[in-house]
mmCIF file of C-alpha atoms in Angstrom:
data_model
loop_
_atom_site.group_PDB
_atom_site.id
_atom_site.type_symbol
_atom_site.label_atom_id
_atom_site.label_comp_id
_atom_site.label_asym_id
_atom_site.label_seq_id
_atom_site.Cartn_x
_atom_site.Cartn_y
_atom_site.Cartn_z
ATOM 1 C CA THR A 1 113.440 97.451 119.334
ATOM 2 C CA THR A 2 116.167 97.227 116.735
ATOM 3 C CA ARG A 3 116.551 100.411 114.690
ATOM 4 C CA PHE A 4 117.872 99.835 111.190
ATOM 5 C CA THR A 5 119.672 102.647 109.409
ATOM 6 C CA ARG A 6 120.655 102.855 105.795
ATOM 7 C CA ARG A 7 124.402 103.391 105.330
ATOM 8 C CA THR A 8 125.107 102.630 101.698
ATOM 9 C CA GLY A 9 125.621 104.735 98.581
ATOM 10 C CA LEU A 10 124.595 108.388 98.748
ATOM 11 C CA LEU A 11 123.203 108.007 102.229
ATOM 12 C CA ALA A 12 126.499 106.761 103.550
ATOM 13 C CA GLY A 13 128.065 109.861 102.028
ATOM 14 C CA ALA A 14 125.465 112.017 103.742
ATOM 15 C CA ALA A 15 126.283 110.402 107.068
ATOM 16 C CA LEU A 16 129.993 111.034 106.560
ATOM 17 C CA ALA A 17 129.370 114.653 105.612
ATOM 18 C CA ALA A 18 127.240 115.128 108.695
ATOM 19 C CA SER A 19 129.882 113.642 110.954
ATOM 20 C CA THR A 20 132.662 115.781 109.513
ATOM 21 C CA SER A 21 130.546 118.926 109.884
ATOM 22 C CA GLY A 22 129.990 118.264 113.560
ATOM 23 C CA ALA A 23 126.394 116.982 113.302
ATOM 24 C CA ARG A 24 125.442 113.638 114.789
ATOM 25 C CA ALA A 25 125.753 111.022 112.046
ATOM 26 C CA ASP A 26 122.600 109.140 113.070
ATOM 27 C CA GLU A 27 120.557 112.311 112.607
ATOM 28 C CA ALA A 28 121.601 112.495 108.963
ATOM 29 C CA VAL A 29 120.993 108.825 108.112
ATOM 30 C CA ALA A 30 117.541 107.811 106.936
ATOM 31 C CA PRO A 31 115.946 104.832 108.713
ATOM 32 C CA ILE A 32 116.365 101.716 106.641
ATOM 33 C CA THR A 33 113.207 100.216 105.174
ATOM 34 C CA LEU A 34 111.873 96.825 104.188
ATOM 35 C CA ARG A 35 112.358 97.932 100.607
ATOM 36 C CA ASP A 36 116.062 98.685 101.171
ATOM 37 C CA LEU A 37 116.614 95.344 102.833
ATOM 38 C CA ALA A 38 114.698 93.385 100.194
ATOM 39 C CA ASP A 39 116.604 95.143 97.419
ATOM 40 C CA ALA A 40 119.842 94.081 99.064
ATOM 41 C CA ARG A 41 118.594 90.477 99.099
ATOM 42 C CA GLY A 42 117.557 90.658 95.437
ATOM 43 C CA ILE A 43 113.843 90.131 96.008
ATOM 44 C CA ARG A 44 110.690 92.206 95.666
ATOM 45 C CA ILE A 45 108.771 93.156 98.803
ATOM 46 C CA GLY A 46 105.200 94.035 97.923
ATOM 47 C CA ALA A 47 101.788 95.030 99.225
ATOM 48 C CA ALA A 48 98.227 94.944 97.970
ATOM 49 C CA VAL A 49 96.918 98.465 97.406
ATOM 50 C CA ALA A 50 93.413 99.843 97.913
ATOM 51 C CA SER A 51 92.586 102.716 95.579
ATOM 52 C CA ARG A 52 90.616 104.869 98.033
ATOM 53 C CA PRO A 53 93.255 105.322 100.749
ATOM 54 C CA LEU A 54 95.907 105.698 98.075
ATOM 55 C CA ALA A 55 93.987 108.685 96.765
ATOM 56 C CA ASN A 56 93.004 110.154 100.131
ATOM 57 C CA GLU A 57 95.618 109.357 102.809
ATOM 58 C CA LEU A 58 99.090 110.846 102.781
ATOM 59 C CA ALA A 59 100.363 108.388 105.399
ATOM 60 C CA TYR A 60 99.172 105.499 103.253
ATOM 61 C CA ARG A 61 100.968 106.790 100.163
ATOM 62 C CA ASP A 62 104.151 107.678 101.999
ATOM 63 C CA THR A 63 104.403 104.344 103.805
ATOM 64 C CA LEU A 64 103.691 102.373 100.649
ATOM 65 C CA ALA A 65 106.299 104.200 98.560
ATOM 66 C CA ARG A 66 108.916 104.084 101.301
ATOM 67 C CA GLU A 67 108.609 100.453 102.357
ATOM 68 C CA PHE A 68 107.646 98.448 99.260
ATOM 69 C CA SER A 69 109.010 97.786 95.780
ATOM 70 C CA SER A 70 105.984 96.024 94.322
ATOM 71 C CA VAL A 71 102.241 96.675 94.353
ATOM 72 C CA THR A 72 99.177 94.561 93.639
ATOM 73 C CA CYS A 73 95.776 96.107 92.979
ATOM 74 C CA GLU A 74 93.630 94.691 95.762
ATOM 75 C CA ASN A 75 90.405 94.900 93.739
ATOM 76 C CA VAL A 76 90.408 97.322 90.818
ATOM 77 C CA MET A 77 91.935 95.014 88.195
ATOM 78 C CA LYS A 78 89.237 92.378 88.760
ATOM 79 C CA PRO A 79 86.579 91.890 86.067
ATOM 80 C CA SER A 80 83.753 93.614 87.940
ATOM 81 C CA PHE A 81 85.842 96.801 88.064
ATOM 82 C CA VAL A 82 87.526 96.939 84.679
ATOM 83 C CA GLN A 83 84.699 95.605 82.492
ATOM 84 C CA ALA A 84 81.417 96.293 84.267
ATOM 85 C CA THR A 85 79.810 96.835 80.849
ATOM 86 C CA PRO A 86 80.497 94.358 78.026
ATOM 87 C CA GLY A 87 83.139 95.601 75.651
ATOM 88 C CA TYR A 88 83.891 98.748 77.662
ATOM 89 C CA PHE A 89 87.108 98.684 79.702
ATOM 90 C CA ASP A 90 87.484 101.230 82.476
ATOM 91 C CA PHE A 91 91.092 101.384 83.664
ATOM 92 C CA HIS A 92 90.791 104.676 85.534
ATOM 93 C CA ALA A 93 91.290 103.249 89.038
ATOM 94 C CA SER A 94 93.897 100.656 88.112
ATOM 95 C CA ASP A 95 95.830 103.148 85.980
ATOM 96 C CA ALA A 96 96.129 105.433 89.006
ATOM 97 C CA ILE A 97 97.806 102.659 91.005
ATOM 98 C CA VAL A 98 100.073 101.718 88.107
ATOM 99 C CA ALA A 99 101.051 105.376 87.679
ATOM 100 C CA PHE A 100 101.847 105.670 91.394
ATOM 101 C CA ALA A 101 104.043 102.599 91.138
ATOM 102 C CA ALA A 102 105.870 103.954 88.095
ATOM 103 C CA ALA A 103 106.467 107.288 89.810
ATOM 104 C CA HIS A 104 108.089 105.518 92.769
ATOM 105 C CA GLY A 105 110.127 102.883 90.938
ATOM 106 C CA MET A 106 107.843 100.020 91.911
ATOM 107 C CA THR A 107 106.783 97.047 89.822
ATOM 108 C CA VAL A 108 103.137 95.972 89.475
ATOM 109 C CA ARG A 109 101.588 92.535 89.847
ATOM 110 C CA GLY A 110 98.370 92.180 87.853
ATOM 111 C CA HIS A 111 95.563 90.594 89.869
ATOM 112 C CA THR A 112 93.475 88.837 88.672
ATOM 113 C CA LEU A 113 92.216 87.869 85.206
ATOM 114 C CA VAL A 114 90.091 84.798 85.992
ATOM 115 C CA TRP A 115 88.284 84.199 89.289
ATOM 116 C CA HIS A 116 84.945 82.803 90.357
ATOM 117 C CA GLN A 117 84.172 85.951 92.363
ATOM 118 C CA GLN A 118 83.869 89.664 91.563
ATOM 119 C CA ASN A 119 82.599 89.153 88.038
ATOM 120 C CA PRO A 120 80.095 91.588 86.481
ATOM 121 C CA ALA A 121 76.499 90.413 86.152
ATOM 122 C CA TRP A 122 76.665 90.397 82.358
ATOM 123 C CA LEU A 123 79.649 88.041 82.374
ATOM 124 C CA GLU A 124 77.937 85.711 84.841
ATOM 125 C CA ARG A 125 74.925 85.614 82.506
ATOM 126 C CA VAL A 126 77.043 84.928 79.395
ATOM 127 C CA ALA A 127 78.729 82.017 81.136
ATOM 128 C CA ALA A 128 75.438 80.659 82.478
ATOM 129 C CA VAL A 129 73.441 80.681 79.238
ATOM 130 C CA GLY A 130 76.255 79.766 76.878
ATOM 131 C CA GLU A 131 76.439 82.932 74.782
ATOM 132 C CA ASN A 132 80.006 82.296 73.596
ATOM 133 C CA PRO A 133 81.571 82.254 77.067
ATOM 134 C CA ALA A 134 84.999 81.345 75.657
ATOM 135 C CA GLY A 135 84.913 84.443 73.472
ATOM 136 C CA ALA A 136 83.843 86.638 76.366
ATOM 137 C CA LEU A 137 86.601 85.335 78.639
ATOM 138 C CA ARG A 138 89.238 85.595 75.924
ATOM 139 C CA ASP A 139 88.196 89.150 75.069
ATOM 140 C CA HIS A 140 88.434 90.137 78.738
ATOM 141 C CA ILE A 141 91.868 88.610 79.259
ATOM 142 C CA VAL A 142 93.292 89.994 76.030
ATOM 143 C CA GLY A 143 91.759 93.439 76.578
ATOM 144 C CA VAL A 144 93.225 93.810 80.059
ATOM 145 C CA VAL A 145 96.661 92.331 79.382
ATOM 146 C CA ARG A 146 97.151 94.286 76.136
ATOM 147 C CA HIS A 147 96.397 97.535 77.960
ATOM 148 C CA TYR A 148 99.286 96.766 80.315
ATOM 149 C CA ARG A 149 101.685 95.106 77.874
ATOM 150 C CA ASN A 150 105.345 95.327 78.733
ATOM 151 C CA ASP A 151 105.894 97.674 75.771
ATOM 152 C CA SER A 152 103.045 99.991 76.850
ATOM 153 C CA PRO A 153 103.420 103.261 78.801
ATOM 154 C CA ALA A 154 102.079 101.451 81.881
ATOM 155 C CA PRO A 155 103.567 97.949 81.879
ATOM 156 C CA VAL A 156 102.474 95.127 84.172
ATOM 157 C CA PRO A 157 105.131 92.418 83.893
ATOM 158 C CA VAL A 158 103.516 89.749 86.113
ATOM 159 C CA TRP A 159 99.929 88.440 86.183
ATOM 160 C CA ASP A 160 97.916 86.194 88.448
ATOM 161 C CA VAL A 161 96.080 84.679 85.502
ATOM 162 C CA VAL A 162 93.847 82.145 87.257
ATOM 163 C CA ASN A 163 92.929 82.515 90.914
ATOM 164 C CA GLU A 164 91.694 79.767 93.243
ATOM 165 C CA ALA A 165 90.601 77.154 90.711
ATOM 166 C CA LEU A 166 90.785 74.269 93.214
ATOM 167 C CA THR A 167 88.805 73.431 96.364
ATOM 168 C CA ASP A 168 90.344 72.687 99.739
ATOM 169 C CA ASN A 169 90.098 68.986 98.834
ATOM 170 C CA GLY A 170 92.103 69.542 95.664
ATOM 171 C CA LEU A 171 89.181 69.138 93.261
ATOM 172 C CA MET A 172 88.313 71.438 90.396
ATOM 173 C CA ARG A 173 86.171 74.188 91.881
ATOM 174 C CA ASP A 174 82.600 74.408 90.569
ATOM 175 C CA THR A 175 82.622 77.890 89.021
ATOM 176 C CA LEU A 176 81.019 79.748 86.175
ATOM 177 C CA TRP A 177 84.063 78.956 84.034
ATOM 178 C CA SER A 178 84.390 75.265 84.870
ATOM 179 C CA ARG A 179 80.672 74.817 84.171
ATOM 180 C CA ALA A 180 80.685 76.799 80.936
ATOM 181 C CA LEU A 181 84.025 75.702 79.475
ATOM 182 C CA GLY A 182 85.186 72.628 81.381
ATOM 183 C CA PRO A 183 88.591 72.203 83.009
ATOM 184 C CA GLY A 184 90.382 73.258 79.841
ATOM 185 C CA TYR A 185 89.602 76.880 80.643
ATOM 186 C CA LEU A 186 92.737 77.051 82.784
ATOM 187 C CA ALA A 187 95.098 76.263 79.926
ATOM 188 C CA ASP A 188 93.146 78.532 77.581
ATOM 189 C CA ALA A 189 93.379 81.431 80.025
ATOM 190 C CA PHE A 190 97.165 81.176 80.135
ATOM 191 C CA ARG A 191 97.397 80.870 76.352
ATOM 192 C CA TRP A 192 95.213 83.936 75.827
ATOM 193 C CA ALA A 193 97.222 85.979 78.328
ATOM 194 C CA HIS A 194 100.448 84.908 76.613
ATOM 195 C CA GLU A 195 98.982 85.854 73.237
ATOM 196 C CA ALA A 196 98.186 89.330 74.579
ATOM 197 C CA ASP A 197 101.685 89.862 76.011
ATOM 198 C CA PRO A 198 104.354 87.254 75.231
ATOM 199 C CA ASP A 199 106.758 88.988 77.630
ATOM 200 C CA ALA A 200 104.522 88.802 80.725
ATOM 201 C CA ARG A 201 105.214 86.289 83.484
ATOM 202 C CA LEU A 202 102.043 84.273 84.117
ATOM 203 C CA PHE A 203 101.114 82.758 87.485
ATOM 204 C CA TYR A 204 98.538 80.465 89.014
ATOM 205 C CA ASN A 205 97.488 81.779 92.454
ATOM 206 C CA ASP A 206 95.783 79.955 95.345
ATOM 207 C CA PHE A 207 95.358 79.769 99.135
ATOM 208 C CA GLY A 208 95.769 76.897 101.556
ATOM 209 C CA ALA A 209 98.350 75.166 99.370
ATOM 210 C CA GLU A 210 101.498 76.517 101.002
ATOM 211 C CA GLY A 211 102.577 73.438 102.956
ATOM 212 C CA LEU A 212 102.179 69.760 102.113
ATOM 213 C CA GLY A 213 98.756 68.190 101.846
ATOM 214 C CA ARG A 214 95.893 67.270 99.583
ATOM 215 C CA LYS A 215 95.399 70.716 98.070
ATOM 216 C CA SER A 216 99.070 71.471 97.506
ATOM 217 C CA ASN A 217 99.457 68.017 95.950
ATOM 218 C CA ALA A 218 96.626 68.855 93.564
ATOM 219 C CA VAL A 219 98.112 72.251 92.715
ATOM 220 C CA HIS A 220 101.452 70.611 91.995
ATOM 221 C CA ALA A 221 99.844 67.943 89.807
ATOM 222 C CA MET A 222 97.785 70.519 87.899
ATOM 223 C CA LEU A 223 100.817 72.701 87.240
ATOM 224 C CA ARG A 224 102.930 69.691 86.277
ATOM 225 C CA ASP A 225 100.323 68.790 83.664
ATOM 226 C CA LEU A 226 100.087 72.357 82.367
ATOM 227 C CA VAL A 227 103.864 72.691 82.082
ATOM 228 C CA GLY A 228 104.117 69.261 80.481
ATOM 229 C CA GLY A 229 101.477 70.254 77.975
ATOM 230 C CA GLY A 230 103.412 73.323 76.882
ATOM 231 C CA VAL A 231 101.020 75.786 78.479
ATOM 232 C CA PRO A 232 102.750 79.147 79.123
ATOM 233 C CA VAL A 233 102.585 79.150 82.914
ATOM 234 C CA HIS A 234 105.693 80.552 84.562
ATOM 235 C CA GLY A 235 104.995 80.507 88.271
ATOM 236 C CA VAL A 236 102.753 79.856 91.232
ATOM 237 C CA GLY A 237 101.566 82.272 93.888
ATOM 238 C CA LEU A 238 101.221 81.007 97.452
ATOM 239 C CA GLN A 239 98.741 83.383 99.054
ATOM 240 C CA MET A 240 99.799 82.713 102.666
ATOM 241 C CA HIS A 241 96.701 83.893 104.557
ATOM 242 C CA VAL A 242 97.703 82.326 107.869
ATOM 243 C CA GLY A 243 97.317 82.921 111.595
ATOM 244 C CA ILE A 244 98.965 82.435 114.955
ATOM 245 C CA GLY A 245 98.376 79.352 117.051
ATOM 246 C CA HIS A 246 98.959 75.686 116.330
ATOM 247 C CA GLY A 247 98.125 74.553 112.817
ATOM 248 C CA HIS A 248 97.329 77.981 111.390
ATOM 249 C CA ALA A 249 100.559 78.319 109.390
ATOM 250 C CA PRO A 250 102.582 75.725 107.476
ATOM 251 C CA SER A 251 105.668 74.262 109.085
ATOM 252 C CA GLY A 252 108.957 75.444 107.705
ATOM 253 C CA THR A 253 109.816 71.909 106.596
ATOM 254 C CA ASP A 254 106.580 71.463 104.654
ATOM 255 C CA LEU A 255 106.741 74.933 103.117
ATOM 256 C CA ALA A 256 110.327 74.433 101.964
ATOM 257 C CA ALA A 257 109.516 71.016 100.486
ATOM 258 C CA ASN A 258 106.520 72.393 98.611
ATOM 259 C CA ILE A 259 108.483 75.316 97.188
ATOM 260 C CA ALA A 260 111.257 72.930 96.133
ATOM 261 C CA ARG A 261 108.949 70.627 94.197
ATOM 262 C CA LEU A 262 107.242 73.560 92.460
ATOM 263 C CA ARG A 263 110.587 75.055 91.476
ATOM 264 C CA ALA A 264 111.637 71.639 90.184
ATOM 265 C CA LEU A 265 108.880 72.035 87.574
ATOM 266 C CA GLY A 266 110.738 75.111 86.322
ATOM 267 C CA LEU A 267 108.319 77.529 88.018
ATOM 268 C CA GLU A 268 108.984 80.670 89.979
ATOM 269 C CA VAL A 269 107.363 80.720 93.413
ATOM 270 C CA HIS A 270 106.038 83.956 94.918
ATOM 271 C CA VAL A 271 104.259 84.717 98.156
ATOM 272 C CA THR A 272 101.383 86.858 96.959
ATOM 273 C CA GLU A 273 98.926 87.746 99.731
ATOM 274 C CA MET A 274 100.425 87.219 103.166
ATOM 275 C CA ASP A 275 98.821 88.306 106.414
ATOM 276 C CA VAL A 276 98.801 86.728 109.868
ATOM 277 C CA LYS A 277 95.560 86.747 111.855
ATOM 278 C CA LEU A 278 95.705 87.422 115.584
ATOM 279 C CA GLN A 279 92.207 86.081 116.269
ATOM 280 C CA THR A 280 93.411 82.476 115.890
ATOM 281 C CA GLY A 281 95.626 82.785 118.966
ATOM 282 C CA THR A 282 95.128 83.290 122.682
ATOM 283 C CA GLY A 283 96.689 85.331 125.437
ATOM 284 C CA PRO A 284 97.332 89.036 126.015
ATOM 285 C CA ASP A 285 97.908 91.426 123.136
ATOM 286 C CA ALA A 286 101.679 91.598 123.633
ATOM 287 C CA SER A 287 101.969 87.823 123.515
ATOM 288 C CA ARG A 288 99.866 87.518 120.378
ATOM 289 C CA LEU A 289 101.819 90.276 118.632
ATOM 290 C CA ALA A 290 105.051 88.461 119.477
ATOM 291 C CA ASP A 291 103.602 85.225 118.101
ATOM 292 C CA GLN A 292 102.543 87.060 114.955
ATOM 293 C CA ALA A 293 106.024 88.473 114.499
ATOM 294 C CA GLN A 294 107.494 84.992 114.809
ATOM 295 C CA VAL A 295 105.164 83.610 112.131
ATOM 296 C CA TYR A 296 106.141 86.388 109.738
ATOM 297 C CA ALA A 297 109.820 85.808 110.478
ATOM 298 C CA ASP A 298 109.665 82.029 110.151
ATOM 299 C CA ILE A 299 107.820 82.095 106.829
ATOM 300 C CA LEU A 300 109.987 84.794 105.278
ATOM 301 C CA SER A 301 113.169 83.044 106.424
ATOM 302 C CA THR A 302 112.021 79.738 104.954
ATOM 303 C CA CYS A 303 111.006 81.409 101.700
ATOM 304 C CA LEU A 304 114.333 83.204 101.323
ATOM 305 C CA ASP A 305 116.237 79.987 101.907
ATOM 306 C CA ALA A 306 113.975 78.180 99.420
ATOM 307 C CA GLY A 307 114.561 80.707 96.649
ATOM 308 C CA ILE A 308 111.407 82.813 96.414
ATOM 309 C CA THR A 309 111.851 86.015 94.401
ATOM 310 C CA SER A 310 108.829 88.066 95.494
ATOM 311 C CA PHE A 311 107.098 88.398 98.884
ATOM 312 C CA THR A 312 103.832 90.358 98.971
ATOM 313 C CA LEU A 313 101.554 91.238 101.884
ATOM 314 C CA TRP A 314 97.795 91.597 101.437
ATOM 315 C CA GLY A 315 97.821 95.206 102.527
ATOM 316 C CA PHE A 316 100.285 96.678 104.970
ATOM 317 C CA THR A 317 98.310 98.621 107.589
ATOM 318 C CA ASP A 318 95.602 97.389 109.950
ATOM 319 C CA ALA A 319 93.674 100.521 108.997
ATOM 320 C CA HIS A 320 92.877 98.844 105.663
ATOM 321 C CA SER A 321 92.669 95.070 106.003
ATOM 322 C CA TRP A 322 90.062 92.713 104.576
ATOM 323 C CA ILE A 323 90.128 90.359 107.559
ATOM 324 C CA PRO A 324 87.791 92.067 110.089
ATOM 325 C CA GLY A 325 85.102 92.476 107.450
ATOM 326 C CA PHE A 326 85.509 88.906 106.216
ATOM 327 C CA THR A 327 85.635 87.194 109.612
ATOM 328 C CA GLY A 328 83.359 89.559 111.531
ATOM 329 C CA LYS A 329 86.016 89.843 114.248
ATOM 330 C CA PRO A 330 88.530 92.579 115.050
ATOM 331 C CA ASP A 331 92.088 91.792 114.119
ATOM 332 C CA GLY A 332 95.464 93.300 113.337
ATOM 333 C CA ALA A 333 97.040 91.037 110.744
ATOM 334 C CA LEU A 334 99.558 93.393 109.127
ATOM 335 C CA PRO A 335 102.977 94.874 110.044
ATOM 336 C CA PHE A 336 101.726 98.461 110.514
ATOM 337 C CA ASP A 337 98.981 99.363 112.987
ATOM 338 C CA THR A 338 96.043 101.661 112.283
ATOM 339 C CA ALA A 339 98.228 104.717 112.963
ATOM 340 C CA TYR A 340 100.937 103.465 110.553
ATOM 341 C CA GLU A 341 103.277 102.653 113.422
ATOM 342 C CA GLN A 342 105.605 99.692 113.019
ATOM 343 C CA LYS A 343 104.534 96.586 114.925
ATOM 344 C CA PRO A 344 106.728 93.718 116.140
ATOM 345 C CA ALA A 345 105.914 91.953 112.851
ATOM 346 C CA TYR A 346 107.574 94.775 110.913
ATOM 347 C CA HIS A 347 110.786 94.503 112.902
ATOM 348 C CA ALA A 348 110.755 90.713 112.571
ATOM 349 C CA LEU A 349 110.573 90.994 108.780
ATOM 350 C CA ALA A 350 113.351 93.574 108.800
ATOM 351 C CA ARG A 351 115.619 91.388 110.915
ATOM 352 C CA VAL A 352 115.170 88.415 108.584
ATOM 353 C CA LEU A 353 115.828 90.508 105.495
ATOM 354 C CA ALA A 354 118.914 91.961 107.166
ATOM 355 C CA GLY A 355 120.191 88.459 107.895
ATOM 356 C CA ASP A 356 120.109 88.901 111.669
#
């Protein structure tokens, strides 16, 4: 396994001092991290963060701060968490993650303002019975984004404003918001978020639209229309929940072409939620882990070449992954195992970032 060591700046000086004092230089040089390598490439490397292990597990906190430069709240910025009671915003859990990020020089991606899941019962009822659903949605978006304005003590500079508004067939998803407000809710959501913080970068986020196909065509067309209509949308998030085995990840050619056409609209493109399922492949564990590492490497390499500026994993350790609970099958979709040891996927990401 390749061992990367950090030999720039102060650490290079530490290595030199160690060598001149008779100590072994490699004992004085800190292992290089994904964060170091991403910084050198000028991109953000991020991870979704769960509030409970952040509060309770030292290994979780240490690994997160060491390896990543960006964090996304996995759940606690969603409506059911921050506004469980109408008009009362509870930012306790999300503020803790934002504070951790600030203390460790990390940026924060806000996730998510508008989604068809994880909404409080009162908001579902307002949308269903027509008790001013536009006002309720606007008040939620403005209340959350203003709390984290870029000129606030706890800024969140980037938001996934609308999440998963389209079906796999590229149609408008039937949700509480599309039923209550019609398709115009998407543009309104971006306008309200922009009103709350004109300096925030606002993204549309979705899954299954990374390569070329019906859904990615629909995402492109929707964003083209929003941009053409002067709606303040600045980027698109490609979730990148993929797997090993044929057909479970986009080809490099299709991914690059999709990123290129989205960037041609004037949009930033971020990878926002990547993980790579093992359960979609076959063979012994070592073979599947090698296949997983290759998928991570191929996608990151394509994204770097295509000009992405942020690459976020949906978690970072198999000890805290959504996939086993969602699929009902054991898995190991992330670059660190349950003991926070680096897997082949970690080293594959590091090699790509290092340009090897």
